[in-house]
CSV table of C-alpha atoms in Angstrom, one decimal:
chain,number,residue,atom,x,y,z
E,1,UNK,CA,72.3,42.3,95.7
E,2,UNK,CA,69.1,44.1,95.5
E,3,UNK,CA,66.8,42.6,92.2
E,4,UNK,CA,69.4,39.9,91.9
E,5,UNK,CA,67.2,36.3,92.6
E,6,UNK,CA,68.5,33.4,93.4
E,7,UNK,CA,70.6,30.6,90.6
E,8,UNK,CA,71.2,26.9,90.3
E,9,UNK,CA,75.4,26.7,89.8
E,10,UNK,CA,75.9,23.0,87.6
E,11,UNK,CA,79.7,21.7,86.8
E,12,UNK,CA,80.5,23.5,82.9
E,13,UNK,CA,84.2,22.1,82.0
E,14,UNK,CA,84.7,24.2,78.5
E,15,UNK,CA,86.4,27.8,79.0
E,16,UNK,CA,84.8,30.5,78.4
E,17,UNK,CA,87.5,32.5,76.6
E,18,UNK,CA,87.6,35.8,79.0
E,19,UNK,CA,89.7,37.4,81.6
E,20,UNK,CA,89.6,36.5,85.0
E,21,UNK,CA,87.2,38.0,87.2
E,22,UNK,CA,84.3,38.7,83.5
E,23,UNK,CA,82.0,37.3,82.4
E,24,UNK,CA,80.7,35.3,79.9
E,25,UNK,CA,77.4,35.1,78.9
E,26,UNK,CA,74.3,34.1,76.2
E,27,UNK,CA,70.8,34.6,75.9
E,28,UNK,CA,69.8,30.8,77.5
E,29,UNK,CA,73.0,30.9,80.5
E,30,UNK,CA,75.7,33.0,82.5
E,31,UNK,CA,78.4,30.7,81.6
E,32,UNK,CA,81.2,32.0,84.8
E,33,UNK,CA,85.3,31.7,83.9
E,34,UNK,CA,85.9,28.6,86.6
E,35,UNK,CA,84.1,26.3,84.8
E,36,UNK,CA,81.1,27.5,87.0
E,37,UNK,CA,77.4,27.5,84.9
E,38,UNK,CA,74.3,29.8,85.7
E,39,UNK,CA,71.4,27.7,84.3
E,40,UNK,CA,68.2,28.7,86.2
E,41,UNK,CA,67.9,31.8,87.5
E,42,UNK,CA,65.0,31.8,90.0
E,43,UNK,CA,62.1,34.5,89.6
E,44,UNK,CA,63.5,36.0,86.3
E,45,UNK,CA,61.2,38.2,84.6
E,46,UNK,CA,61.7,41.7,82.0
E,47,UNK,CA,62.9,45.1,83.9
E,48,UNK,CA,64.6,42.8,86.1
E,49,UNK,CA,67.4,45.3,85.8
E,50,UNK,CA,65.8,48.4,85.9
E,51,UNK,CA,64.1,47.0,90.0
E,52,UNK,CA,61.0,49.0,91.8
E,53,UNK,CA,59.8,50.2,88.8
E,54,UNK,CA,59.0,54.7,88.6
E,55,UNK,CA,58.9,54.8,85.3
E,56,UNK,CA,58.0,53.1,81.9
E,57,UNK,CA,56.9,54.8,78.7
E,58,UNK,CA,56.8,53.0,75.2
E,59,UNK,CA,58.2,54.5,71.9
E,60,UNK,CA,56.0,52.9,68.6
E,61,UNK,CA,58.5,54.4,66.3
E,62,UNK,CA,61.7,53.2,67.5
E,63,UNK,CA,60.3,50.0,68.8
E,64,UNK,CA,61.1,50.1,72.7
E,65,UNK,CA,59.6,51.1,75.8
E,66,UNK,CA,62.0,52.8,78.0
E,67,UNK,CA,61.5,52.0,82.0
E,68,UNK,CA,63.1,53.5,85.0
E,69,UNK,CA,63.6,52.2,88.2
E,70,UNK,CA,65.5,51.6,91.9
E,71,UNK,CA,67.1,48.5,93.1
E,72,UNK,CA,67.7,49.4,96.3
E,73,UNK,CA,70.3,50.3,98.7
E,74,UNK,CA,72.9,47.9,99.9
E,75,UNK,CA,75.7,47.6,102.4
E,76,UNK,CA,78.0,48.7,100.2
E,77,UNK,CA,81.8,47.6,100.8
E,78,UNK,CA,83.4,48.1,97.6
E,79,UNK,CA,85.0,51.4,96.6
E,80,UNK,CA,83.5,54.4,95.1
E,81,UNK,CA,79.8,54.5,95.9
E,82,UNK,CA,76.8,52.3,94.7
E,83,UNK,CA,74.2,54.1,92.4
E,84,UNK,CA,70.8,52.7,91.8
E,85,UNK,CA,68.6,54.5,90.2
E,86,UNK,CA,68.4,52.6,86.7
E,87,UNK,CA,66.6,53.8,83.0
E,88,UNK,CA,66.2,50.5,80.5
E,89,UNK,CA,65.2,50.5,76.8
E,90,UNK,CA,64.2,47.1,76.2
E,91,UNK,CA,62.9,46.2,73.1
E,92,UNK,CA,59.4,46.0,71.8
E,93,UNK,CA,58.5,43.0,70.9
E,94,UNK,CA,61.0,40.6,73.3
E,95,UNK,CA,60.9,43.1,76.1
E,96,UNK,CA,65.2,42.1,75.5
E,97,UNK,CA,67.4,44.9,77.3
E,98,UNK,CA,69.1,47.2,74.8
E,99,UNK,CA,70.7,49.8,76.7
E,100,UNK,CA,71.0,50.1,80.3
E,101,UNK,CA,71.8,53.3,82.1
E,102,UNK,CA,73.3,53.9,85.5
E,103,UNK,CA,70.9,57.7,86.9
E,104,UNK,CA,73.1,59.7,90.1
E,105,UNK,CA,69.7,60.3,90.9
E,106,UNK,CA,65.9,58.7,90.6
E,107,UNK,CA,64.3,59.6,87.1
E,108,UNK,CA,61.2,62.1,87.8
E,109,UNK,CA,60.9,62.4,83.9
E,110,UNK,CA,60.7,60.3,80.5
E,111,UNK,CA,60.1,62.2,77.5
E,112,UNK,CA,60.8,60.3,73.3
E,113,UNK,CA,61.8,62.3,71.6
E,114,UNK,CA,58.6,62.2,68.3
E,115,UNK,CA,60.5,62.0,66.2
E,116,UNK,CA,64.7,61.3,66.9
E,117,UNK,CA,65.9,58.2,68.0
E,118,UNK,CA,66.4,60.3,71.4
E,119,UNK,CA,64.7,60.4,75.3
E,120,UNK,CA,64.7,63.3,77.3
E,121,UNK,CA,65.4,61.9,81.2
E,122,UNK,CA,64.8,64.2,84.0
E,123,UNK,CA,66.3,63.8,87.6
E,124,UNK,CA,66.9,64.5,90.9
E,125,UNK,CA,66.8,64.6,94.9
E,126,UNK,CA,66.7,67.2,97.7
E,127,UNK,CA,69.9,66.3,99.5
E,128,UNK,CA,69.0,66.2,103.1
E,129,UNK,CA,69.8,69.9,104.3
E,130,UNK,CA,69.7,72.7,101.5
E,131,UNK,CA,70.5,71.7,98.0
E,132,UNK,CA,68.5,69.7,95.1
E,133,UNK,CA,70.6,68.1,92.6
E,134,UNK,CA,69.8,66.6,89.5
E,135,UNK,CA,70.9,66.3,86.2
E,136,UNK,CA,69.5,66.2,82.5
E,137,UNK,CA,69.9,62.7,80.5
E,138,UNK,CA,69.8,62.7,76.6
E,139,UNK,CA,69.5,59.5,76.0
E,140,UNK,CA,70.6,58.0,72.9
E,141,UNK,CA,68.2,55.4,71.9
E,142,UNK,CA,70.5,53.2,69.1
E,143,UNK,CA,73.6,54.1,70.5
E,144,UNK,CA,72.7,54.4,73.7
E,145,UNK,CA,75.5,57.8,74.6
E,146,UNK,CA,74.0,59.0,77.4
E,147,UNK,CA,74.3,63.3,77.1
E,148,UNK,CA,74.2,65.8,80.2
E,149,UNK,CA,72.1,68.7,79.2
E,150,UNK,CA,72.5,71.1,82.6
E,151,UNK,CA,75.0,73.0,83.1
E,152,UNK,CA,74.6,73.0,86.8
E,153,UNK,CA,73.3,69.9,89.3
E,154,UNK,CA,69.7,71.0,89.8
E,155,UNK,CA,67.1,68.8,90.1
E,156,UNK,CA,65.1,68.5,86.5
E,157,UNK,CA,60.7,67.9,87.4
E,158,UNK,CA,59.1,67.5,84.3
E,159,UNK,CA,60.2,67.3,79.9
E,160,UNK,CA,57.6,67.7,77.3
E,161,UNK,CA,59.4,68.3,73.3
E,162,UNK,CA,56.7,71.5,72.3
E,163,UNK,CA,55.2,71.8,68.4
E,164,UNK,CA,58.7,73.9,67.7
E,165,UNK,CA,61.3,72.2,68.3
E,166,UNK,CA,61.9,72.7,72.0
E,167,UNK,CA,62.3,71.3,74.5
E,168,UNK,CA,60.6,72.4,77.9
E,169,UNK,CA,61.2,71.3,81.1
E,170,UNK,CA,60.4,72.8,85.0
E,171,UNK,CA,63.6,72.7,87.2
E,172,UNK,CA,63.5,72.8,90.8
E,173,UNK,CA,64.6,76.2,92.7
E,174,UNK,CA,68.0,75.8,93.9
E,175,UNK,CA,67.8,74.9,97.5
E,176,UNK,CA,65.1,74.5,100.2
E,177,UNK,CA,63.8,78.2,100.8
E,178,UNK,CA,62.4,78.1,96.8
E,179,UNK,CA,60.0,75.4,97.9
E,180,UNK,CA,59.3,71.9,98.4
E,181,UNK,CA,56.3,71.4,95.1
E,182,UNK,CA,56.6,74.3,92.5
E,183,UNK,CA,59.8,75.3,90.5
E,184,UNK,CA,60.8,77.5,87.0
E,185,UNK,CA,59.4,76.8,83.4
E,186,UNK,CA,62.4,76.6,81.1
E,187,UNK,CA,62.1,76.1,77.0
E,188,UNK,CA,65.6,74.8,75.4
E,189,UNK,CA,66.4,74.7,71.0
E,190,UNK,CA,69.5,74.2,69.4
E,191,UNK,CA,70.2,73.1,66.3
E,192,UNK,CA,70.0,69.2,66.4
E,193,UNK,CA,69.6,67.4,69.5
E,194,UNK,CA,71.5,64.5,68.2
E,195,UNK,CA,74.9,66.7,68.6
E,196,UNK,CA,73.8,68.6,71.5
E,197,UNK,CA,76.8,69.9,74.4
E,198,UNK,CA,76.7,68.9,77.5
E,199,UNK,CA,76.2,71.5,79.1
E,200,UNK,CA,73.4,73.7,77.2
E,201,UNK,CA,70.4,74.8,79.8
E,202,UNK,CA,71.8,77.1,82.4
E,203,UNK,CA,69.6,76.1,86.1
E,204,UNK,CA,69.8,79.6,87.1
E,205,UNK,CA,69.0,81.1,83.7
E,206,UNK,CA,65.2,81.1,85.0
E,207,UNK,CA,62.9,84.6,86.0
E,208,UNK,CA,59.6,83.1,85.5
E,209,UNK,CA,57.1,82.5,87.8
E,210,UNK,CA,57.0,79.1,89.9
E,211,UNK,CA,54.2,76.8,88.5
E,212,UNK,CA,53.7,73.5,90.8
E,213,UNK,CA,55.1,71.0,90.2
E,214,UNK,CA,53.0,68.2,90.2
E,215,UNK,CA,54.2,64.0,90.8
E,216,UNK,CA,56.8,63.2,89.6
E,217,UNK,CA,56.6,59.8,89.0
E,218,UNK,CA,54.5,57.7,86.7
E,219,UNK,CA,51.6,56.4,88.8
E,220,UNK,CA,50.7,54.4,85.8
E,221,UNK,CA,53.7,52.2,86.1
E,222,UNK,CA,52.8,48.2,88.2
E,223,UNK,CA,49.8,48.7,85.2
E,224,UNK,CA,51.6,49.5,82.3
E,225,UNK,CA,54.5,46.8,82.5
E,226,UNK,CA,51.7,44.4,83.6
E,227,UNK,CA,49.8,44.8,80.5
E,228,UNK,CA,53.0,44.8,78.2
E,229,UNK,CA,54.5,41.5,79.7
E,230,UNK,CA,50.4,39.8,79.3
E,231,UNK,CA,50.1,39.9,83.1
E,232,UNK,CA,53.4,38.7,84.0
E,233,UNK,CA,55.2,40.9,85.9
E,234,UNK,CA,55.3,40.7,89.2
E,235,UNK,CA,56.1,42.9,92.5
E,236,UNK,CA,59.2,41.3,94.0
E,237,UNK,CA,61.6,42.5,96.5
E,238,UNK,CA,65.0,42.9,96.9
E,239,UNK,CA,67.6,39.9,98.3
E,240,UNK,CA,70.1,41.3,100.6
E,241,UNK,CA,70.8,37.6,101.4
E,242,UNK,CA,72.1,34.4,100.6
E,243,UNK,CA,72.4,30.7,102.2
E,244,UNK,CA,72.5,27.1,100.6
E,245,UNK,CA,70.9,25.1,103.3
E,246,UNK,CA,72.6,21.8,103.7
E,247,UNK,CA,69.5,19.9,101.8
E,248,UNK,CA,70.5,21.1,98.4
E,249,UNK,CA,68.0,24.1,98.3
E,250,UNK,CA,68.6,27.8,98.8
E,251,UNK,CA,67.7,29.9,101.6
E,252,UNK,CA,67.5,33.6,100.5
E,253,UNK,CA,66.2,36.7,102.9
E,254,UNK,CA,64.7,40.3,101.5
E,255,UNK,CA,64.0,43.3,103.2
E,256,UNK,CA,61.3,43.9,106.1
E,257,UNK,CA,61.9,39.6,107.3
E,258,UNK,CA,62.9,38.4,110.2
E,259,UNK,CA,64.4,34.8,110.8
E,260,UNK,CA,64.6,32.9,113.9
């Protein structure tokens, strides 16, 4: 499974008090209901929950760091669909996760509100055949509540809060005939962003000339993560499989790894 490092397990005799299939977790260790304890995570570091980082923004007013990334693809044998994109809200002082949100699409833009405990997040992608898909997420930094402000799926490429309180955005065209490098500008207002309803924005309600999209990721994301962790953050690959060797060591394989 992507971004999960090898672990060291030992027997644990105390019951954890949770039902079958659940975890009883503390910050220092993870207690498994079958009597095993995860005592050490190899390669553990801040921001591991989001996988490969693509965006990071610091919100000093609300004491947090918002980071987004991609866990990568796996051979998913479970029910439903594997969603690899993650958005994390971390405490600025300790870098402990406050909220981890799953996103259906890759993150293209992150814009904290200048005053309210909110962050607007634009997501989306080209589906590979015809359409541009995506969401405009409004994430409450304190409660973790997420609202999709779009009434229809569309890639949201850029975001900016205006001085008059409106949220400006750059929306993709509906399909590839509209082009890949440009989008439509739109600014939206509401009486109270804290209670903004789902489906507030109709992405088809734009008739302005198209403008260039620019980058859909933060080119300084790795430098910022290194600065926030005092140089301790390191880029790590995905762990695709594990095996315990006869001498007790753990063998892990990742992407682009060949074994003989």
